[in-house]
Short mmCIF file of C-alpha atoms and ligand atoms in Angstrom, two decimals:
data_model
loop_
_atom_site.label_atom_id
_atom_site.label_comp_id
_atom_site.label_asym_id
_atom_site.label_seq_id
_atom_site.Cartn_x
_atom_site.Cartn_y
_atom_site.Cartn_z
CA MET A 6 -0.14 -0.12 0.04
CA THR A 7 1.33 3.42 -0.77
CA THR A 8 0.57 4.76 2.53
CA ARG A 9 1.49 9.34 2.30
CA TYR A 10 4.51 8.16 5.21
CA ARG A 11 6.05 6.21 2.46
CA VAL A 12 5.30 8.85 -0.14
CA GLU A 13 6.98 11.62 2.09
CA TYR A 14 9.19 9.75 3.63
CA ALA A 15 11.34 6.62 3.08
CA LEU A 16 10.66 8.27 -0.81
CA LYS A 17 12.13 11.27 -0.67
CA SER A 18 13.94 10.83 2.26
CA HIS A 19 16.91 10.19 0.65
CA ARG A 20 16.77 13.13 -1.60
CA ARG A 21 17.78 15.41 1.81
CA ASP A 22 21.31 15.40 3.53
CA SER A 23 19.62 15.38 7.14
CA PHE A 24 23.00 16.59 8.75
CA ILE A 25 22.52 20.66 6.60
CA GLU A 26 18.69 19.77 6.36
CA TRP A 27 18.54 19.59 9.98
CA ILE A 28 22.11 23.25 10.22
CA LYS A 29 19.49 24.82 8.17
CA GLY A 30 17.00 24.90 10.33
CA LEU A 31 18.60 26.49 13.31
CA THR A 32 20.28 29.31 10.75
CA ALA A 33 16.51 29.81 10.54
CA THR A 34 15.99 32.28 13.89
CA PRO A 35 18.55 33.84 12.95
CA PHE A 36 17.99 35.50 10.08
CA VAL A 37 13.53 36.05 11.16
CA LEU A 38 14.91 37.51 14.43
CA HIS A 39 17.98 39.83 12.37
CA ALA A 40 18.49 39.10 8.69
CA GLY A 41 13.58 39.95 8.30
CA SER A 42 13.45 43.32 7.50
CA ASN A 43 14.15 45.87 4.44
CA ASN A 44 13.77 49.12 5.96
CA PHE A 45 16.33 50.98 6.84
CA PHE A 46 15.82 53.89 9.12
CA LYS A 47 18.47 54.80 10.97
CA ILE A 48 22.29 55.21 9.50
CA GLY A 49 24.14 52.10 10.83
CA ASP A 50 20.96 50.06 10.62
CA GLU A 51 22.43 47.71 7.92
CA SER A 52 25.48 47.26 8.93
CA LYS A 53 24.34 46.49 12.83
CA TYR A 54 22.07 44.07 11.84
CA ALA A 55 24.18 41.98 9.54
CA ALA A 56 26.52 42.36 12.90
CA ASP A 57 23.67 40.76 14.64
CA ALA A 58 23.04 37.85 11.77
CA ARG A 59 26.87 37.10 11.95
CA ARG A 60 27.28 36.82 15.73
CA LYS A 61 24.60 34.26 15.54
CA TYR A 62 25.40 32.34 13.49
CA ALA A 63 28.81 31.97 14.32
CA GLU A 64 27.55 31.27 17.77
CA ILE A 65 25.58 27.99 15.79
CA PHE A 66 28.71 26.71 13.82
CA SER A 67 30.50 27.04 16.76
CA ASP A 68 27.96 24.79 19.13
CA VAL A 69 28.10 22.70 15.65
CA GLU A 70 31.92 22.17 16.38
CA ASP A 71 31.44 21.60 19.52
CA LEU A 72 29.05 18.35 18.58
CA VAL A 73 30.65 17.73 16.37
CA ARG A 74 34.22 16.81 19.07
CA GLU A 75 31.56 15.43 21.68
CA GLN A 76 30.35 12.63 18.66
CA LEU A 77 34.25 12.07 17.70
CA TYR A 78 35.01 11.78 21.82
CA ASP A 79 32.02 9.37 21.52
CA GLN A 80 32.48 6.91 18.89
CA GLN A 81 36.06 6.67 20.21
CA LEU A 82 34.54 5.37 23.33
CA SER A 83 31.51 3.68 22.21
CA GLY A 84 30.83 3.73 17.87
CA VAL A 85 28.74 5.59 16.53
CA GLY A 86 26.86 5.20 19.80
CA SER A 87 24.34 7.77 21.63
CA SER A 88 26.45 11.23 20.84
CA ARG A 89 23.50 13.86 21.46
CA LEU A 90 23.95 14.84 17.62
CA LYS A 91 23.02 11.37 16.75
CA GLN A 92 20.31 11.58 18.93
CA MET A 93 19.02 15.42 17.22
CA VAL A 94 20.00 14.11 13.49
CA PRO A 95 19.55 10.40 14.49
CA SER A 96 20.61 9.47 10.67
CA ILE A 97 24.29 10.41 11.03
CA GLY A 98 27.32 8.60 10.47
CA ALA A 99 30.98 8.12 11.93
CA PHE A 100 33.23 11.62 11.62
CA PHE A 101 36.91 11.25 11.02
CA THR A 102 37.87 14.70 11.70
CA PRO A 103 36.91 17.42 13.97
CA LEU A 104 35.65 20.55 11.68
CA PRO A 105 36.14 23.53 12.02
CA LEU A 106 32.82 25.45 11.32
CA GLU A 107 32.95 28.78 12.98
CA ARG A 108 36.11 29.83 10.95
CA ALA A 109 34.92 27.61 7.98
CA PHE A 110 31.69 29.71 8.29
CA TYR A 111 33.82 33.56 8.33
CA VAL A 112 35.64 31.90 5.82
CA GLN A 113 32.13 31.55 3.25
CA ASP A 114 30.41 34.44 4.81
CA GLU A 115 32.66 36.21 2.87
CA LYS A 116 32.63 34.65 -0.35
CA ARG A 117 28.83 34.44 -0.43
CA ALA A 118 27.76 37.34 1.89
CA ILE A 119 25.16 35.33 3.72
CA SER A 120 24.40 37.57 6.80
CA ASN A 121 24.35 40.24 4.64
CA ARG A 122 20.98 38.55 3.03
CA ARG A 123 17.36 40.35 3.65
CA MET A 124 14.91 37.71 2.38
CA VAL A 125 17.27 34.75 1.37
CA ALA A 126 18.11 32.48 4.00
CA PRO A 127 21.42 30.20 4.69
CA SER A 128 20.47 27.51 2.04
CA PHE A 129 20.87 24.24 1.86
CA ASN A 130 24.68 24.99 -0.96
CA ASP A 131 25.56 27.47 2.09
CA ILE A 132 25.60 25.45 4.26
CA ARG A 133 27.14 22.73 1.97
CA MET A 134 30.15 24.92 0.98
CA ILE A 135 30.44 25.84 4.71
CA LEU A 136 31.39 22.29 5.53
CA ASN A 137 33.07 21.16 2.36
CA THR A 138 35.69 24.16 3.14
CA ALA A 139 35.98 23.26 7.47
CA GLN A 140 36.60 19.80 5.74
CA ALA A 141 39.71 21.16 4.46
CA MET A 142 40.83 23.32 7.18
CA ALA A 143 40.67 19.95 8.69
CA LEU A 144 43.53 18.22 6.60
CA SER A 145 45.39 21.05 6.51
CA GLY A 146 48.00 20.58 8.46
CA GLY A 147 49.61 18.06 12.00
CA ALA A 148 48.41 15.08 13.04
CA ASP A 149 45.14 14.38 10.46
CA LYS A 150 46.98 15.95 7.54
CA ALA A 151 46.36 14.58 3.92
CA GLN A 152 47.56 11.59 2.96
CA LEU A 153 45.35 10.70 -0.25
CA ILE A 154 42.98 12.30 -2.76
CA THR A 155 40.43 10.47 -4.67
CA PHE A 156 38.15 12.19 -6.74
CA ASP A 157 34.75 10.79 -8.83
CA GLY A 158 34.62 11.68 -12.24
CA ASP A 159 31.68 12.78 -14.22
CA VAL A 160 31.03 16.21 -12.88
CA THR A 161 33.40 16.27 -10.40
CA LEU A 162 36.61 16.39 -12.13
CA TYR A 163 35.21 17.29 -16.19
CA ASN A 164 31.69 17.14 -17.07
CA ASP A 165 28.97 14.94 -17.45
CA GLY A 166 29.93 11.92 -20.21
CA GLU A 167 33.14 14.30 -20.66
CA SER A 168 36.70 14.02 -20.15
CA LEU A 169 39.30 16.21 -18.11
CA LEU A 170 42.21 17.16 -20.98
CA PRO A 171 44.83 19.03 -21.49
CA GLY A 172 44.59 22.81 -20.36
CA ASP A 173 42.18 21.97 -17.79
CA GLU A 174 41.83 24.09 -14.88
CA ILE A 175 41.30 21.68 -12.87
CA VAL A 176 45.08 20.04 -13.95
CA ALA A 177 47.32 22.48 -12.45
CA ARG A 178 45.56 21.76 -8.83
CA LEU A 179 45.84 18.21 -9.17
CA LEU A 180 49.24 19.08 -9.54
CA GLY A 181 49.92 20.34 -6.65
CA LEU A 182 48.54 18.00 -4.50
CA LEU A 183 50.94 16.09 -6.61
CA ARG A 184 53.62 18.27 -5.44
CA LYS A 185 53.26 18.38 -1.86
CA HIS A 186 53.16 15.30 -1.57
CA ILE A 187 49.72 13.92 -1.52
CA TYR A 188 48.38 10.53 -3.64
CA VAL A 189 45.84 11.53 -6.19
CA GLY A 190 42.82 8.34 -5.96
CA VAL A 191 40.26 9.20 -8.96
CA VAL A 192 37.86 6.60 -8.56
CA THR A 193 35.05 6.62 -10.95
CA ALA A 194 31.74 4.22 -11.78
CA ALA A 195 33.09 4.50 -15.14
CA GLY A 196 34.38 0.10 -15.64
CA TYR A 197 36.87 -0.38 -18.71
CA PRO A 198 38.08 -3.95 -18.25
CA ASP A 199 40.72 -3.71 -20.19
CA PRO A 200 43.96 -4.00 -19.33
CA SER A 201 46.37 -1.48 -21.18
CA GLY A 202 44.41 0.71 -19.43
CA LYS A 203 43.39 2.72 -23.13
CA MET A 204 40.07 4.09 -22.10
CA TYR A 205 40.80 6.13 -19.00
CA ALA A 206 44.29 6.95 -20.36
CA GLU A 207 41.53 9.11 -22.90
CA ARG A 208 39.52 10.24 -20.58
CA LEU A 209 42.11 11.77 -18.33
CA SER A 210 44.77 12.71 -21.12
CA GLY A 211 45.30 15.92 -19.90
CA LEU A 212 45.39 14.97 -16.41
CA LEU A 213 48.67 12.24 -17.97
CA GLU A 214 49.94 15.02 -20.05
CA GLY A 215 50.31 17.56 -17.44
CA ILE A 216 51.70 15.21 -14.76
CA MET A 217 54.61 14.09 -17.68
CA ASN A 218 55.51 18.02 -18.64
CA CYS A 219 55.38 19.17 -15.51
CA PRO A 220 58.84 19.56 -14.26
CA PHE A 221 58.52 19.74 -10.76
CA LEU A 222 57.41 16.26 -10.53
CA THR A 223 59.85 12.88 -9.91
CA PRO A 224 59.03 9.45 -11.48
CA GLU A 225 58.19 8.75 -8.13
CA LEU A 226 55.63 12.20 -7.48
CA ARG A 227 54.02 11.10 -10.70
CA SER A 228 53.14 7.51 -10.03
CA ASN A 229 51.69 9.03 -6.73
CA LEU A 230 48.76 9.56 -9.91
CA LEU A 231 46.51 5.82 -9.39
CA ILE A 232 42.73 5.08 -11.04
CA MET A 233 40.27 3.14 -9.71
CA GLY A 234 37.37 1.57 -12.21
CA GLY A 235 34.32 -0.05 -11.90
CA GLU A 236 34.26 1.85 -8.45
CA CYS A 237 36.35 -1.02 -6.93
CA ASN A 238 37.07 -3.38 -9.91
CA TYR A 239 39.90 -2.43 -11.96
CA LEU A 240 43.07 -0.37 -10.84
CA PHE A 241 45.56 1.29 -12.68
CA ARG A 242 48.45 3.51 -11.87
CA LEU A 243 50.50 6.19 -13.88
CA ASP A 244 54.27 4.86 -15.00
CA GLY A 245 56.77 7.76 -13.35
CA GLU A 246 58.60 7.28 -16.19
CA THR A 247 56.96 6.09 -19.52
CA GLY A 248 53.48 8.04 -18.89
CA GLU A 249 51.78 4.36 -19.20
CA LEU A 250 48.63 3.56 -17.38
CA ARG A 251 49.80 0.30 -14.86
CA PHE A 252 47.33 -2.26 -14.70
CA ILE A 253 47.38 -3.89 -10.96
CA PRO A 254 46.37 -7.32 -10.28
CA ARG A 255 43.71 -7.28 -7.62
CA GLU A 256 45.36 -9.64 -5.21
CA GLU A 257 47.96 -6.93 -4.60
CA TRP A 258 45.53 -3.89 -4.18
CA ALA A 259 42.09 -6.03 -2.83
CA ILE A 260 40.80 -5.58 0.08
CA PRO A 261 40.88 -8.92 2.14
CA GLN A 262 36.45 -9.02 2.11
CA MET A 263 36.21 -8.52 -1.62
CA LEU A 264 39.12 -11.72 -2.26
CA GLU A 265 35.72 -13.30 -1.21
CA TRP A 266 32.73 -12.50 -3.65
CA THR A 267 33.72 -15.29 -6.10
CA GLU A 268 33.20 -15.09 -10.08
CA ALA A 269 29.69 -16.82 -9.57
CA ASP A 270 27.95 -14.61 -7.28
CA ILE A 271 29.21 -11.98 -9.07
CA VAL A 272 27.30 -13.74 -12.85
CA GLU A 273 24.32 -14.84 -10.00
CA VAL A 274 23.76 -10.29 -8.24
CA LEU A 275 24.65 -9.56 -12.60
CA ASP A 276 22.06 -11.79 -13.79
CA HIS A 277 19.24 -10.79 -11.32
CA GLY A 278 20.20 -7.18 -11.88
CA GLU A 279 20.55 -8.17 -16.44
CA LYS A 280 17.18 -8.95 -15.43
CA LEU A 281 15.46 -6.64 -13.00
CA LEU A 282 16.37 -3.66 -15.28
CA PHE A 283 14.91 -5.66 -18.02
CA LYS A 284 11.74 -6.26 -16.28
CA MET A 285 11.75 -1.96 -15.79
CA LEU A 286 12.43 -1.46 -19.11
CA GLU A 287 8.78 -2.24 -20.28
CA ARG A 288 7.14 -1.20 -17.32
CA LEU A 289 8.19 2.31 -17.90
CA ASN A 290 8.28 1.81 -21.46
CA LEU A 291 11.50 2.76 -22.44
CA SER A 292 12.19 0.13 -24.97
CA ALA A 293 12.32 2.51 -27.40
CA ARG A 294 14.42 5.29 -25.91
CA ALA A 295 16.29 2.99 -24.34
CA THR A 296 18.64 0.13 -23.56
CA ILE A 297 20.22 -2.32 -21.44
CA TYR A 298 24.33 -3.00 -21.29
CA ARG A 299 26.06 -5.28 -19.15
CA LYS A 300 29.39 -5.37 -18.70
CA GLN A 301 32.02 -7.81 -16.75
CA ARG A 302 31.87 -6.42 -13.09
CA SER A 303 28.33 -4.07 -14.08
CA VAL A 304 24.68 -3.89 -15.60
CA GLY A 305 23.51 -1.22 -16.71
CA ILE A 306 20.03 1.32 -19.02
CA ILE A 307 21.35 3.60 -21.28
CA PRO A 308 19.66 5.66 -23.50
CA ARG A 309 20.00 5.06 -27.16
CA ALA A 310 21.21 7.72 -29.61
CA LYS A 311 19.91 10.91 -29.62
CA ASN A 312 16.92 9.67 -26.34
CA SER A 313 16.39 10.05 -23.07
CA ILE A 314 15.11 8.55 -19.74
CA PRO A 315 13.01 10.29 -17.18
CA ARG A 316 14.23 11.47 -14.42
CA GLU A 317 11.50 10.40 -12.51
CA ALA A 318 11.80 6.90 -14.42
CA LEU A 319 16.00 6.55 -13.23
CA GLU A 320 14.54 6.65 -10.30
CA GLU A 321 11.83 4.53 -10.20
CA ILE A 322 14.15 2.24 -11.75
CA VAL A 323 16.95 3.01 -9.00
CA LEU A 324 14.98 2.48 -6.10
CA ASN A 325 13.42 -0.45 -7.44
CA ALA A 326 17.11 -2.67 -8.41
CA GLN A 327 18.05 -1.26 -4.75
CA HIS A 328 14.86 -2.75 -3.77
CA VAL A 329 14.64 -5.70 -4.95
CA LEU A 330 18.79 -7.29 -5.00
CA GLN A 331 19.10 -6.15 -2.04
CA THR A 332 16.81 -9.06 -0.62
CA LEU A 333 18.09 -11.68 -2.62
CA PRO A 334 20.70 -14.43 0.10
CA VAL A 335 23.55 -13.53 -2.67
CA SER A 336 23.48 -9.98 -1.59
CA GLN A 337 24.90 -10.81 1.68
CA ARG A 338 27.48 -12.61 0.12
CA VAL A 339 28.65 -9.78 -2.44
CA TYR A 340 27.67 -6.13 -2.10
CA PHE A 341 26.98 -4.29 -5.28
CA CYS A 342 25.34 -0.37 -5.30
CA ALA A 343 22.85 0.29 -8.25
CA PHE A 344 22.44 4.47 -8.84
CA ASN A 345 21.42 7.19 -10.80
CA GLY A 346 24.26 8.90 -12.69
CA GLY A 347 22.16 11.38 -14.19
CA SER A 348 21.19 10.14 -17.79
CA ASP A 349 21.57 6.35 -17.00
CA VAL A 350 21.42 3.61 -14.12
CA TRP A 351 24.40 1.80 -13.78
CA ILE A 352 24.09 -1.79 -10.89
CA ASP A 353 27.69 -2.31 -9.97
CA ILE A 354 29.66 -4.65 -8.86
CA GLY A 355 31.24 -3.38 -4.96
CA ASP A 356 31.27 0.57 -4.61
CA LYS A 357 33.71 3.35 -3.97
CA ARG A 358 34.08 2.45 -0.34
CA TYR A 359 36.23 -0.70 -1.10
CA GLY A 360 37.29 1.55 -4.09
CA VAL A 361 38.45 3.48 -1.45
CA LEU A 362 39.03 1.75 1.08
CA SER A 363 41.12 -0.82 -1.41
CA LEU A 364 43.09 2.27 -2.31
CA GLN A 365 44.59 2.81 1.76
CA HIS A 366 45.43 -1.08 1.67
CA TYR A 367 48.30 -0.42 -1.14
CA LEU A 368 49.05 2.58 -0.26
CA ASN A 369 50.55 0.77 3.24
CA ASN A 370 47.07 1.40 5.01
CA ILE A 371 46.18 5.42 4.95
CA GLN A 372 44.26 5.74 7.46
CA PRO A 373 40.59 7.34 7.01
CA VAL A 374 41.41 10.31 8.83
CA ARG A 375 43.80 11.58 6.78
CA THR A 376 41.76 9.97 3.50
CA LEU A 377 38.96 12.71 1.61
CA HIS A 378 37.19 11.62 -1.12
CA VAL A 379 35.51 14.42 -3.09
CA GLY A 380 32.47 13.54 -5.02
CA ASP A 381 29.28 15.16 -6.74
CA GLN A 382 26.63 12.12 -5.60
CA PHE A 383 25.67 12.28 -1.71
CA ALA A 384 22.08 11.71 -1.47
CA SER A 385 21.45 8.41 0.38
CA ILE A 386 20.43 6.09 -2.10
CA GLY A 387 20.88 5.72 -5.65
CA ALA A 388 23.51 7.76 -5.65
CA ASN A 389 27.43 6.47 -5.17
CA ASP A 390 29.47 9.06 -3.76
CA PHE A 391 27.54 8.58 -0.66
CA LYS A 392 29.43 5.67 0.59
CA ALA A 393 32.82 7.12 0.75
CA ARG A 394 31.52 8.37 3.53
CA LEU A 395 31.81 5.29 5.63
CA ALA A 396 36.10 5.19 4.44
CA ALA A 397 36.54 9.02 4.30
CA ASN A 398 36.41 12.56 5.14
CA THR A 399 34.71 13.79 2.55
CA VAL A 400 33.26 17.08 0.27
CA TRP A 401 30.00 17.35 -1.78
CA VAL A 402 31.23 19.76 -5.13
CA ALA A 403 27.91 20.08 -7.43
CA SER A 404 30.59 20.58 -10.36
CA PRO A 405 33.44 20.70 -11.93
CA SER A 406 34.18 24.51 -11.06
CA GLU A 407 33.66 23.81 -7.52
CA THR A 408 36.18 21.58 -7.32
CA ARG A 409 38.66 23.66 -8.49
CA GLU A 410 37.99 25.77 -5.78
CA ILE A 411 37.61 23.70 -2.48
CA LEU A 412 40.92 22.37 -3.63
CA ASP A 413 42.87 26.26 -4.01
CA GLU A 414 40.74 26.41 -0.63
CA LEU A 415 42.42 23.30 0.56
CA LEU A 416 46.34 24.21 -1.46
CA GLU A 417 46.46 27.88 1.07
CA TYR A 418 45.70 25.74 3.36
CA ILE A 419 48.03 23.88 3.19
CA ASP A 420 50.82 26.58 3.20
CA ASP A 421 49.23 28.15 5.45
CA ALA A 422 49.76 25.36 8.39
CA GLU A 423 53.55 25.10 6.57
CA GLN A 424 54.76 28.52 6.98
CA ARG A 425 53.11 28.65 11.19
CA GLU A 426 54.66 25.01 10.91
CA ASN A 427 58.02 26.30 9.66
CA GLN A 428 57.95 28.81 12.62
CA ILE A 429 57.81 26.68 15.29
CA ARG A 430 60.45 24.74 13.72
CA PHE A 431 63.11 27.47 13.63
P1 IMP B 14 31.41 8.94 -11.82
O1 IMP B 14 30.98 10.08 -10.98
O2 IMP B 14 32.36 8.89 -12.58
O3 IMP B 14 31.17 8.12 -10.81
O4 IMP B 14 30.54 7.96 -12.98
C1 IMP B 14 29.58 7.51 -13.27
C2 IMP B 14 29.22 7.39 -14.87
O5 IMP B 14 29.48 6.88 -15.77
C3 IMP B 14 28.20 6.78 -15.40
O6 IMP B 14 26.92 7.75 -14.79
C4 IMP B 14 28.06 6.45 -16.77
O7 IMP B 14 27.14 7.20 -16.69
C5 IMP B 14 29.50 5.95 -16.09
N1 IMP B 14 29.60 5.07 -17.04
C6 IMP B 14 30.60 3.34 -17.82
N2 IMP B 14 30.46 2.87 -17.46
C7 IMP B 14 30.53 1.99 -16.12
C8 IMP B 14 29.79 1.21 -15.79
O8 IMP B 14 29.79 -0.28 -16.44
N3 IMP B 14 29.60 1.44 -14.48
C9 IMP B 14 28.63 2.59 -14.16
N4 IMP B 14 28.72 3.55 -14.46
C10 IMP B 14 29.26 4.33 -15.62
MG1 MG B 15 30.20 11.67 -10.50
#
């Protein structure tokens, strides 16, 4: 039975992020009390309202910062457990670092003039940006300094379905990370089993060329670029001498749990997935517009040339795939993810959590606290970067230009932290 509860909550809640929504709710009160009126009668009123709103917003972010710190403490004692934050936002997951939210608020307030606004309250995007800035600050120095930064491909490094080309602005930022001795990983759902790595080399040609032509990178630093394809299925590493992508055998990097997934079980999940996708094609009258594509470690519905699949259909397919496949006994033995790629739907073996965990494992056990994953898909169902939250800190971007901006911030904070550390040393 389709109850109102199911429509309002179960089928929509996955599109919202409860932590961001909750913070947004907290900032609504100062907005109403201090920002409201537009009629300034006396000189100085405008600045006063903005200052009042800024002070109250900053206080809220400072309080949330304390709650996150408390939750970190609780996690050490009893797992994600029963922190105050968990009581207020029950779906909240584990944090790996403290988040300097008050400082991050001041940075974003300067850029986005949040407290100068009279008619538009702090938004989902304002808060997402503040969280991103705080995460970048937390990973800039000291014991939590980032060692591995992984990036989603589509919509994060390049526009949907496009490639990273020579001269793309983001390339210089990725070179900046490599120069700082940070491993750079691309963890993408795009799965190309060919061990020559030709497809990845083509889609990332701008990055590979940029790295090989960069005079400041030694061959060793160049080889700190890794590509994990098919969520967690194919690993390639850049050969810093030749500029080629080297295929790394699975046994060298997969975490022990993944090595238990048998070929027969993998095929069974994909068979069930394929059957379900066929059924959905028929049920949603999509056969003329879309087709099924089966690969070694994935199966998807993609639009036929010059066609597109309506957003509602994509969502219906992904929710059904998740719902049906997770009840199968084989899903207890092999992990899969189902996600809406914006114009297609895919069921992949494994997910980005395993992709990031495997990279950490391969790179001599880098810890989640020193890992950052940057991606665009963080809704809780039908989005494939969400699972990376279980293995790393995350930054949620909405476009490649946002990725560029947050990397500029991160590189600036790292420079700043290095300078401070040098001052202390001398
Ligand atoms: P990501 O954003 O880098 O994770 O890439 C997701 C996109 O990769 C999907 O929306 C698909 O268009 C594309 N893709 C190509 N091959 C695969 C596959 O085997 N599984 C999932 N996505 C794929
Ligand atoms: Mg993406």
